[in-house]
CSV table of C-alpha atoms in Angstrom, one decimal:
chain,number,residue,atom,x,y,z
S,1,UNK,CA,-54.4,10.7,37.6
S,2,UNK,CA,-53.7,14.1,39.0
S,3,UNK,CA,-51.1,14.0,41.8
S,4,UNK,CA,-50.4,17.1,44.0
S,5,UNK,CA,-46.7,17.0,45.1
S,6,UNK,CA,-43.8,18.4,47.0
S,7,UNK,CA,-40.5,16.7,46.1
S,8,UNK,CA,-38.0,18.4,48.2
S,9,UNK,CA,-38.6,18.0,51.9
S,10,UNK,CA,-35.9,17.8,54.6
S,11,UNK,CA,-36.2,15.7,57.8
S,12,UNK,CA,-34.5,16.2,61.1
S,13,UNK,CA,-31.5,14.4,59.6
S,14,UNK,CA,-30.6,17.6,57.9
S,15,UNK,CA,-28.9,19.9,60.3
S,16,UNK,CA,-30.5,23.0,58.9
S,17,UNK,CA,-34.0,21.5,59.4
S,18,UNK,CA,-36.2,21.7,62.5
S,19,UNK,CA,-36.2,18.7,64.9
S,20,UNK,CA,-39.9,18.7,64.4
S,21,UNK,CA,-39.3,17.4,60.8
S,22,UNK,CA,-40.2,13.8,61.8
S,23,UNK,CA,-41.5,11.1,59.8
S,24,UNK,CA,-45.1,11.3,61.4
S,25,UNK,CA,-45.2,15.0,61.4
S,26,UNK,CA,-44.1,15.3,57.8
S,27,UNK,CA,-46.5,12.7,56.3
S,28,UNK,CA,-49.5,14.1,58.4
S,29,UNK,CA,-48.7,17.7,57.4
S,30,UNK,CA,-48.6,16.6,53.9
S,31,UNK,CA,-51.9,14.8,54.2
S,32,UNK,CA,-53.5,17.8,55.9
S,33,UNK,CA,-52.3,20.0,53.0
S,34,UNK,CA,-53.9,17.6,50.5
S,35,UNK,CA,-50.7,16.4,48.9
S,36,UNK,CA,-50.6,13.0,47.3
S,37,UNK,CA,-46.8,12.5,46.8
S,38,UNK,CA,-43.8,13.8,48.6
S,39,UNK,CA,-40.0,13.1,48.4
S,40,UNK,CA,-37.5,12.8,51.4
S,41,UNK,CA,-34.4,14.8,50.2
S,42,UNK,CA,-32.0,15.2,53.0
S,43,UNK,CA,-28.5,16.6,52.5
S,44,UNK,CA,-26.2,13.8,51.2
S,45,UNK,CA,-28.0,11.0,53.1
S,46,UNK,CA,-30.9,8.7,52.9
S,47,UNK,CA,-31.0,7.4,56.6
S,48,UNK,CA,-34.5,8.7,57.2
S,49,UNK,CA,-36.1,7.7,53.8
S,50,UNK,CA,-37.3,4.3,55.0
S,51,UNK,CA,-39.0,5.6,58.1
S,52,UNK,CA,-40.8,8.4,56.1
S,53,UNK,CA,-42.0,5.9,53.4
S,54,UNK,CA,-43.4,3.5,56.1
S,55,UNK,CA,-45.1,6.5,57.8
S,56,UNK,CA,-46.5,7.5,54.5
S,57,UNK,CA,-48.0,4.2,53.7
S,58,UNK,CA,-50.2,4.4,56.8
S,59,UNK,CA,-51.9,7.7,55.7
S,60,UNK,CA,-51.8,7.0,52.1
S,61,UNK,CA,-49.1,9.4,51.0
S,62,UNK,CA,-46.6,8.2,48.4
S,63,UNK,CA,-43.2,9.0,49.5
S,64,UNK,CA,-40.2,8.9,47.0
S,65,UNK,CA,-36.7,8.1,48.1
S,66,UNK,CA,-34.4,11.0,47.4
S,67,UNK,CA,-31.5,13.0,48.4
S,68,UNK,CA,-30.1,16.5,47.8
S,69,UNK,CA,-26.5,15.8,46.8
S,70,UNK,CA,-23.9,18.6,46.8
S,71,UNK,CA,-21.5,18.3,44.1
S,72,UNK,CA,-17.7,19.2,44.1
S,73,UNK,CA,-18.8,22.5,42.4
S,74,UNK,CA,-21.0,23.2,45.5
S,75,UNK,CA,-24.1,22.7,43.3
S,76,UNK,CA,-27.2,21.2,44.9
S,77,UNK,CA,-28.8,18.5,42.9
S,78,UNK,CA,-32.3,17.0,43.7
S,79,UNK,CA,-32.1,13.3,43.1
S,80,UNK,CA,-35.2,11.1,43.1
S,81,UNK,CA,-35.2,7.3,42.8
S,82,UNK,CA,-37.7,4.6,42.0
S,83,UNK,CA,-36.8,2.4,45.0
S,84,UNK,CA,-35.0,2.6,48.3
S,85,UNK,CA,-32.5,0.1,47.0
S,86,UNK,CA,-31.6,2.4,44.1
S,87,UNK,CA,-31.2,5.4,46.5
S,88,UNK,CA,-29.2,3.3,48.8
S,89,UNK,CA,-26.7,2.3,46.0
S,90,UNK,CA,-26.1,5.9,45.1
S,91,UNK,CA,-25.9,7.0,48.7
S,92,UNK,CA,-23.1,4.5,49.3
S,93,UNK,CA,-21.0,6.3,46.7
S,94,UNK,CA,-22.0,9.8,48.1
S,95,UNK,CA,-21.1,8.7,51.5
S,96,UNK,CA,-17.6,7.6,50.5
S,97,UNK,CA,-17.1,11.0,48.9
S,98,UNK,CA,-18.3,13.0,51.8
S,99,UNK,CA,-15.5,14.8,53.8
S,100,UNK,CA,-14.9,13.5,57.3
S,101,UNK,CA,-15.9,16.7,59.1
S,102,UNK,CA,-17.6,16.3,62.4
S,103,UNK,CA,-21.0,18.0,62.9
S,104,UNK,CA,-21.0,20.9,65.5
S,105,UNK,CA,-24.5,20.6,66.7
S,106,UNK,CA,-24.4,24.0,68.3
S,107,UNK,CA,-23.6,25.7,65.0
S,108,UNK,CA,-25.3,23.6,62.5
S,109,UNK,CA,-28.0,21.8,64.4
S,110,UNK,CA,-28.9,18.1,65.1
S,111,UNK,CA,-28.8,15.3,62.6
S,112,UNK,CA,-31.3,12.9,63.9
S,113,UNK,CA,-32.1,9.4,62.6
S,114,UNK,CA,-35.6,8.3,63.4
S,115,UNK,CA,-37.9,5.3,63.0
S,116,UNK,CA,-41.4,5.5,61.5
S,117,UNK,CA,-42.9,6.2,65.0
S,118,UNK,CA,-40.5,9.3,65.5
S,119,UNK,CA,-38.3,7.5,68.0
S,120,UNK,CA,-34.7,8.8,67.7
S,121,UNK,CA,-32.6,5.8,67.1
S,122,UNK,CA,-29.3,7.4,66.2
S,123,UNK,CA,-27.5,10.6,65.2
S,124,UNK,CA,-25.3,11.3,62.2
S,125,UNK,CA,-21.9,12.6,63.4
S,126,UNK,CA,-20.4,13.6,60.2
S,127,UNK,CA,-21.5,17.0,58.9
S,128,UNK,CA,-24.0,16.5,56.0
S,129,UNK,CA,-24.2,20.1,54.6
S,130,UNK,CA,-20.9,20.1,52.8
S,131,UNK,CA,-19.8,19.5,49.2
S,132,UNK,CA,-18.9,15.9,48.2
S,133,UNK,CA,-15.9,15.2,45.9
S,134,UNK,CA,-18.3,14.1,43.2
S,135,UNK,CA,-18.6,16.1,40.0
S,136,UNK,CA,-21.8,17.2,38.4
S,137,UNK,CA,-21.2,14.7,35.6
S,138,UNK,CA,-20.5,12.0,38.0
S,139,UNK,CA,-23.7,12.6,40.0
S,140,UNK,CA,-25.7,12.6,36.8
S,141,UNK,CA,-24.2,9.4,35.7
S,142,UNK,CA,-24.6,7.6,39.1
S,143,UNK,CA,-28.3,8.7,39.4
S,144,UNK,CA,-29.2,7.7,35.9
S,145,UNK,CA,-27.5,4.3,36.0
S,146,UNK,CA,-29.7,3.8,39.2
S,147,UNK,CA,-32.8,4.5,37.2
S,148,UNK,CA,-33.3,7.9,39.0
S,149,UNK,CA,-33.5,11.4,37.9
S,150,UNK,CA,-31.2,14.3,38.8
S,151,UNK,CA,-32.7,17.7,38.8
S,152,UNK,CA,-30.7,21.1,39.5
S,153,UNK,CA,-32.2,22.4,42.7
S,154,UNK,CA,-33.6,25.8,43.3
S,155,UNK,CA,-32.1,27.3,40.3
S,156,UNK,CA,-33.7,30.7,41.1
S,157,UNK,CA,-31.4,31.2,44.1
S,158,UNK,CA,-28.1,33.0,44.2
S,159,UNK,CA,-26.2,30.3,46.1
S,160,UNK,CA,-25.7,26.7,45.5
S,161,UNK,CA,-27.7,26.6,42.3
S,162,UNK,CA,-26.2,25.4,38.9
S,163,UNK,CA,-26.6,28.9,37.3
S,164,UNK,CA,-25.3,30.9,40.4
S,165,UNK,CA,-22.2,28.6,40.7
S,166,UNK,CA,-21.5,27.9,37.0
S,167,UNK,CA,-23.1,30.9,35.3
S,168,UNK,CA,-25.1,28.6,32.9
S,169,UNK,CA,-26.7,25.3,32.5
S,170,UNK,CA,-24.1,22.9,30.8
S,171,UNK,CA,-25.5,21.5,27.4
S,172,UNK,CA,-23.6,18.3,27.8
S,173,UNK,CA,-25.4,17.2,30.9
S,174,UNK,CA,-28.6,15.2,30.4
S,175,UNK,CA,-30.9,17.6,32.1
S,176,UNK,CA,-34.6,17.2,31.7
S,177,UNK,CA,-36.1,19.2,34.5
S,178,UNK,CA,-35.1,22.1,36.7
S,179,UNK,CA,-36.5,23.1,40.2
S,180,UNK,CA,-37.8,26.5,41.1
S,181,UNK,CA,-38.5,27.5,44.6
S,182,UNK,CA,-40.7,30.4,43.4
S,183,UNK,CA,-42.9,30.8,40.5
S,184,UNK,CA,-41.8,30.4,36.9
S,185,UNK,CA,-42.1,34.1,36.0
S,186,UNK,CA,-39.8,35.2,38.9
S,187,UNK,CA,-37.2,32.6,38.0
S,188,UNK,CA,-37.1,33.8,34.3
S,189,UNK,CA,-36.9,37.3,35.5
S,190,UNK,CA,-33.8,36.4,37.7
S,191,UNK,CA,-32.0,35.0,34.7
S,192,UNK,CA,-33.3,36.9,31.6
S,193,UNK,CA,-30.6,35.6,29.3
S,194,UNK,CA,-31.2,31.8,30.3
S,195,UNK,CA,-33.8,29.9,28.3
S,196,UNK,CA,-35.7,27.3,30.4
S,197,UNK,CA,-38.1,26.2,27.5
S,198,UNK,CA,-36.4,22.8,27.0
S,199,UNK,CA,-36.8,21.7,30.6
S,200,UNK,CA,-39.8,20.6,32.7
S,201,UNK,CA,-40.3,22.9,35.6
S,202,UNK,CA,-40.6,21.5,39.1
S,203,UNK,CA,-41.9,23.6,42.0
S,204,UNK,CA,-41.0,22.4,45.4
S,205,UNK,CA,-40.7,23.9,48.9
S,206,UNK,CA,-37.4,22.7,50.0
S,207,UNK,CA,-39.2,22.6,53.4
S,208,UNK,CA,-36.9,22.7,56.5
S,209,UNK,CA,-39.9,23.2,58.8
S,210,UNK,CA,-43.4,21.9,58.8
S,211,UNK,CA,-45.2,25.1,57.8
S,212,UNK,CA,-43.1,25.4,54.7
S,213,UNK,CA,-44.5,22.2,53.1
S,214,UNK,CA,-46.3,22.9,49.9
S,215,UNK,CA,-50.0,23.6,49.7
S,216,UNK,CA,-52.1,21.7,47.3
S,217,UNK,CA,-50.9,23.8,44.3
S,218,UNK,CA,-48.4,22.0,42.0
S,219,UNK,CA,-49.5,18.8,40.2
S,220,UNK,CA,-48.6,16.3,37.6
S,221,UNK,CA,-50.8,14.1,35.5
S,222,UNK,CA,-49.6,10.5,35.4
S,223,UNK,CA,-50.8,6.9,34.9
S,224,UNK,CA,-50.6,6.1,38.6
S,225,UNK,CA,-48.8,6.9,41.8
S,226,UNK,CA,-45.9,4.5,41.6
S,227,UNK,CA,-42.5,6.2,42.1
S,228,UNK,CA,-41.1,4.9,38.9
S,229,UNK,CA,-43.8,6.5,36.8
S,230,UNK,CA,-43.6,9.8,38.8
S,231,UNK,CA,-39.9,9.9,38.2
S,232,UNK,CA,-40.4,9.0,34.5
S,233,UNK,CA,-42.5,12.1,34.2
S,234,UNK,CA,-39.6,14.3,35.1
S,235,UNK,CA,-36.9,12.2,33.4
């Protein structure tokens, strides 16, 4: 079946995201735009994943549990998991390796934890948009052991991408896909000496506000809409 996707969406838990990025707003906007599957990928946390999954079930949107992990090298990694339990297991390690820095809401923004009906049930006090002490290799191993897939995020940007920070894509990492936030031609033009032929290209919005969620443009052909099969496509 053909599934239209956006696998990099932030909720109001990410301080850089709008407070309007609530579970209900996200799934309803995704539905209005004709998407079949989305992923919740807040910075270094999965605390709004369950709420968005529950909201998605009500409107027929498949929601994949995910997280945008920042490695010790300050590289952003898009991580997707087959189950909430798998995402939780990896998050526990991420959380233990996140610096104990308090969030300054006036500078960075709110970090809101919500239920499926958009009620604010808590706030995250530790700053989420910072590097963990986990290396790239550690993140890949953690995610793979949990049955998920780790994808270098927005590699066509000049900050916090694997190429901008390291200068290359390490051959010893088990990378199967890379994410672009623009089209493939523009990404190749930015790094003309880097070959992307061996990787599957993923095109996501990295949405931090509702209007940025992808239109019905990018799709994959898979057997069904189960998260494990969608992840297997990219893995």
